[in-house]
Coordinates of C-alpha atoms in Angstrom, one line a residue:
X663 CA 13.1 1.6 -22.0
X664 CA 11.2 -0.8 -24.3
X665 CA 8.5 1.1 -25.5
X666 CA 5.5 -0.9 -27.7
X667 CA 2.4 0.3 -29.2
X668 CA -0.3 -2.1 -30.0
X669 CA -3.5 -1.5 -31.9
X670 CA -5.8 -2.8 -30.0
X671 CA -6.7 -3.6 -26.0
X672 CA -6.9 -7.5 -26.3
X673 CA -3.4 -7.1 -28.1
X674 CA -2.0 -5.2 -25.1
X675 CA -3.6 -7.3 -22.1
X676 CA -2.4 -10.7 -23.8
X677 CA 1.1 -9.5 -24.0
X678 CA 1.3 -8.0 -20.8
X679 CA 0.0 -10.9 -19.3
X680 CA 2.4 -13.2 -20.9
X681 CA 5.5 -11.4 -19.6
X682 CA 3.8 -11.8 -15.9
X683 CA 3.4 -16.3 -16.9
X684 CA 6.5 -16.5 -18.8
X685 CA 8.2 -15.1 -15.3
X686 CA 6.0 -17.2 -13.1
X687 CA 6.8 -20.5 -15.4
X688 CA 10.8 -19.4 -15.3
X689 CA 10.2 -19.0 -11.5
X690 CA 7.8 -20.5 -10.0
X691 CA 8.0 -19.0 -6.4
X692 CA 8.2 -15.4 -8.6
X693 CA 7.2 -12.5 -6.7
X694 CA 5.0 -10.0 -8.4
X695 CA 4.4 -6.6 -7.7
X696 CA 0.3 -6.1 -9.1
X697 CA -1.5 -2.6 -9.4
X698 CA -5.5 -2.0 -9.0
X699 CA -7.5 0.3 -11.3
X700 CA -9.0 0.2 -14.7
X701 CA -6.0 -0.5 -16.7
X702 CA -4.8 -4.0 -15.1
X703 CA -8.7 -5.7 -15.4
X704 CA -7.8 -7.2 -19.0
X705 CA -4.2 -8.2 -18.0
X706 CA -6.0 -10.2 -15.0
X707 CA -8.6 -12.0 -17.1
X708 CA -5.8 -13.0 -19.5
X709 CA -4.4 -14.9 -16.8
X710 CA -6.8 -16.3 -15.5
X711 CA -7.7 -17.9 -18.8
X712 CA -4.2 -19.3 -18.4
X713 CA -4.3 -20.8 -15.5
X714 CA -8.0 -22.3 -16.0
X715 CA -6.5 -23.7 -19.6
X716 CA -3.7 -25.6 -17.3
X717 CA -1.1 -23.1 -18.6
X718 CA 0.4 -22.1 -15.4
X719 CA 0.2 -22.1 -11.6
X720 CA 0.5 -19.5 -9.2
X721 CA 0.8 -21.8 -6.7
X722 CA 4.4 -21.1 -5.3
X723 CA 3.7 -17.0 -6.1
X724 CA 4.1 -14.0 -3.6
X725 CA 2.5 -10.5 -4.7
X726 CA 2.8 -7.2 -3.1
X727 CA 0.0 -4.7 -4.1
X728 CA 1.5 -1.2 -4.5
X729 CA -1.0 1.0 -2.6
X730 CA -4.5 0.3 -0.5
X731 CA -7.1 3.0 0.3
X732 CA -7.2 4.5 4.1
X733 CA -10.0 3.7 5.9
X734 CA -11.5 1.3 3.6
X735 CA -12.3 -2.4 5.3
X736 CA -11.0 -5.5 2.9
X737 CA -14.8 -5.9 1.5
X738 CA -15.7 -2.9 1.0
X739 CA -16.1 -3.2 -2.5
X740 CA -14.0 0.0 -3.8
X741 CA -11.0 -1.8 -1.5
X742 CA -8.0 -2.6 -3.7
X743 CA -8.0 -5.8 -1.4
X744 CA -11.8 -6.4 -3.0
X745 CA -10.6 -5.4 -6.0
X746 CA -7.8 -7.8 -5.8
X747 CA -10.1 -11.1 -5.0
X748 CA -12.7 -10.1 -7.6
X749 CA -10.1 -10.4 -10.5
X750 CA -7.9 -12.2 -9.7
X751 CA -7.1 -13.7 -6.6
X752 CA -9.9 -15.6 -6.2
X753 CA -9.9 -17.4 -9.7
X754 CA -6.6 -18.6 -9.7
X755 CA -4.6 -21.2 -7.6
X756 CA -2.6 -18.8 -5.3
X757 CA -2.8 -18.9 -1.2
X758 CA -4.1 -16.1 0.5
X759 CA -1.3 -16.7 2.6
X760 CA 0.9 -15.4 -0.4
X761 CA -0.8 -12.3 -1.0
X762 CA -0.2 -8.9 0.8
X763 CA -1.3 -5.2 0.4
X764 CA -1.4 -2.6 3.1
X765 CA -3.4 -2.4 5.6
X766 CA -5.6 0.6 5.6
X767 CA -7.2 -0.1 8.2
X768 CA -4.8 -0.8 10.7
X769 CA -4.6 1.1 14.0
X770 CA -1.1 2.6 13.6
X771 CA -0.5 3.6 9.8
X772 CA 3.1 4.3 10.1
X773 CA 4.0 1.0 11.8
X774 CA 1.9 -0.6 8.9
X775 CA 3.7 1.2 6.9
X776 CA 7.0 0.2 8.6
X777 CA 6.3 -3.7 8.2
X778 CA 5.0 -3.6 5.2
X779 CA 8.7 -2.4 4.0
X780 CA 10.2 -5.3 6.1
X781 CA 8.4 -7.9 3.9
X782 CA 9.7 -5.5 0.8
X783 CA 13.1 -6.1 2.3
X784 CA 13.1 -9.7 2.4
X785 CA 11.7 -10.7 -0.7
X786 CA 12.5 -8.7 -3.9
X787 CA 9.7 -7.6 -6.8
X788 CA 10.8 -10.1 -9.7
X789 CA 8.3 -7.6 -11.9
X790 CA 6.0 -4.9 -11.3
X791 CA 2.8 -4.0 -12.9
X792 CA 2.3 0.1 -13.1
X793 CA 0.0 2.2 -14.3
X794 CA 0.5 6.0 -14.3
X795 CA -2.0 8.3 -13.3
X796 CA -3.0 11.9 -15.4
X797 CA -0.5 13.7 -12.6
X798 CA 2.7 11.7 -13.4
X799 CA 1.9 9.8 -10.1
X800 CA 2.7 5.7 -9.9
X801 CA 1.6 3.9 -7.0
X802 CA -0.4 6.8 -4.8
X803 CA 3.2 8.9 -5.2
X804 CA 1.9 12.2 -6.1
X805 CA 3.8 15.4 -7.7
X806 CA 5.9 16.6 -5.2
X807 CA 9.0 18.6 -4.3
X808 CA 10.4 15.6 -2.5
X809 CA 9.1 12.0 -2.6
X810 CA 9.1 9.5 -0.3
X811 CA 11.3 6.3 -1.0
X812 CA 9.8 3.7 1.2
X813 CA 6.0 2.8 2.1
X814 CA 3.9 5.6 3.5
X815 CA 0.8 7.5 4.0
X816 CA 0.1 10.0 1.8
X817 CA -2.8 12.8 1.0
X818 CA -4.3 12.4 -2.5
X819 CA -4.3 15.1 -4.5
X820 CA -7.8 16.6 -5.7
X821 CA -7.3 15.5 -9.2
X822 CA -6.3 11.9 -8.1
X823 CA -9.5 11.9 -5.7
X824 CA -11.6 13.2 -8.8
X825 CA -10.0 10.8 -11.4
X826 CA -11.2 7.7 -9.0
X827 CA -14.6 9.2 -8.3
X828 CA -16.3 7.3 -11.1
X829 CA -16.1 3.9 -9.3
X830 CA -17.5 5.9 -5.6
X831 CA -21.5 6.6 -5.3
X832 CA -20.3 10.3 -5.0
X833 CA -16.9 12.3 -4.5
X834 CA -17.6 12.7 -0.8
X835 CA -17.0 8.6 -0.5
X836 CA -13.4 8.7 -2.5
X837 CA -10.8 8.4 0.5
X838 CA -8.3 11.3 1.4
X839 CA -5.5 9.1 2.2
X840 CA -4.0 6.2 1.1
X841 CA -1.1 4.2 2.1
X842 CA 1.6 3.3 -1.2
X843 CA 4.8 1.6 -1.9
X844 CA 7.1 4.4 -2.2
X845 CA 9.1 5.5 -5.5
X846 CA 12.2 3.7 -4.1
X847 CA 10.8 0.0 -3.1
X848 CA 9.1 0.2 -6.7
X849 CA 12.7 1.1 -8.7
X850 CA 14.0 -1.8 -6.6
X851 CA 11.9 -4.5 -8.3
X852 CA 14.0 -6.4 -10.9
X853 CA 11.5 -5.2 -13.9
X854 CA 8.8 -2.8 -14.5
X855 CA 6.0 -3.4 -17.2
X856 CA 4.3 0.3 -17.3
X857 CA 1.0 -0.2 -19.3
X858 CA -1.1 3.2 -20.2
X859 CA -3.9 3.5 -22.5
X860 CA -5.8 6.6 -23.8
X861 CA -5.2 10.0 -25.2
X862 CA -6.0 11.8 -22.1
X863 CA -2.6 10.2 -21.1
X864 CA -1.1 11.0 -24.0
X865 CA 0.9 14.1 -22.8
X866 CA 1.7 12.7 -19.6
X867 CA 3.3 9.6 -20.9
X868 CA 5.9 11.9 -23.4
X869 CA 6.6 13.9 -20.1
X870 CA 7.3 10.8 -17.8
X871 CA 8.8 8.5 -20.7
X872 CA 10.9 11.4 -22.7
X873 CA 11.2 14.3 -20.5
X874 CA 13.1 15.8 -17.3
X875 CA 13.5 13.3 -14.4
X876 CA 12.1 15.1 -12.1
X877 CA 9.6 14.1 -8.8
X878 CA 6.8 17.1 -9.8
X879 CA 6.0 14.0 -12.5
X880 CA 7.0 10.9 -10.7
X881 CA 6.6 8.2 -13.5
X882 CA 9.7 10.3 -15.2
X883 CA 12.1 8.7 -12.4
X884 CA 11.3 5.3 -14.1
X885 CA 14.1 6.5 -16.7
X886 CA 16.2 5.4 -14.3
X887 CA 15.6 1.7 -13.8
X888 CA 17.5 -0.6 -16.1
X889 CA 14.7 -2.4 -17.0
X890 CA 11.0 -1.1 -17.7
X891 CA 8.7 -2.1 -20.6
X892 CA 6.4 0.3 -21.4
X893 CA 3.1 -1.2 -23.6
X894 CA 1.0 1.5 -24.9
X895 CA -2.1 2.1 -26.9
X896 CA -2.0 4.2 -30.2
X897 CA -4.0 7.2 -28.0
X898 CA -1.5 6.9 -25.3
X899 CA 1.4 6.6 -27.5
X900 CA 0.3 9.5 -30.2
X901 CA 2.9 12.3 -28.9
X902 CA 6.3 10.1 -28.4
X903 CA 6.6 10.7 -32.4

């Protein structure tokens, strides 16, 4: 792993976001794997400022999102598919056409699930974005004795549900399922930028980056891909020494 620790946020987002432009101007027709939350908002605004300064196109650009919330329509505003337009999709140059995340609304969840990992198959992740959550989990894979490799719908854990609740009304709103990209279609992508701020994700990134590979802390079976960057914070990074 490539491990680096910047000092500040801006540092971090504008050299995360140049990995993702420096692959997209290499490749145009790249395919990027792209994660929701808190963490990814700088990252986003970085490139759009690129691409509104003339600095790249996404024109020729797939993505796959990693997970979508059951139950949620696409503009309901805690959607990942909302989430999605409002910071990035709809500021930069890239067809809807081009842009997938699961359906968490569809009638049948498993045969979602099912063709969602057919357009995995055919296309492979030329990087993915991660973030990790305070469980170990990436995507929606949570601690487990046994993890699902392929795309699949999956029961949050309470402390997942609670960790989200700050962008719901009230706790009662944050979904109980979720559909995600399992561990496997995520270890195939040809590169993983892992990007993790704050100490309260301190301990869990020495476990995932530096302790057993084991799937009761998911992120850990990222020791296993050939390629991962990791791009911490001081806070985040304080315990790796």
């Amino acid at each position: 792993m490539n491990v680096r620790i910047f000092d500040t946020q801006l540092e971090l987002d504008a050299f995360a976001a140049e990995l993702f432009i420096d692959i997209v101007k290499s490749k145009p027709n790249a395919v990027l794997g792209l994660a929701t939350g808190s963490t990814p908002v700088g990252i986003y605004a970085k490139m759009v400022e690129k691409y509104r300064k003339g600095d790249v196109s996404f024109a020729d650009v797939t993505t796959f999102n990693l997970d979508e919330y059951v139950g949620l329509k696409p503009y309901n505003d805690q959607s990942y598919a909302y989430y999605m337009n409002k910071h990035l999709f709809a500021h930069i140059d890239i067809p809807d056409t081009q842009t997938f995340l699961p359906n968490g609304m569809a009638e049948d969840l498993d045969a979602e699930c099912a063709q969602y990992d057919s357009m995995l198959l055919e296309r492979q992740i030329d990087v993915q974005l991660l973030g990790i959550g305070h469980n170990g989990h990436i995507g929606f894979n949570e601690p487990d004795h046994a993890l699902s490799g392929e795309t699949h719908v999956v029961k949050l854990k309470d402390e997942t549900r609670e960790a989200n609740a700050r962008f719901f009304a009230s706790m009662d709103e944050v979904p109980e399922y979720a559909i995600t990209m399992g561990v496997g279609s995520i270890l195939k992508a040809n590169s993983i930028v892992l990007v993790v701020r704050g100490a309260d994700k301190a301990d869990i990134v020495k476990q995932a980056l530096t302790g057993p590979i084991t799937t009761e802390v998911p992120a850990s079976l990222l020791q296993t891909h050939p390629r991962v960057t990791v791009l911490l914070d001081r806070e985040a990074g304080r315990m790796l020494g």
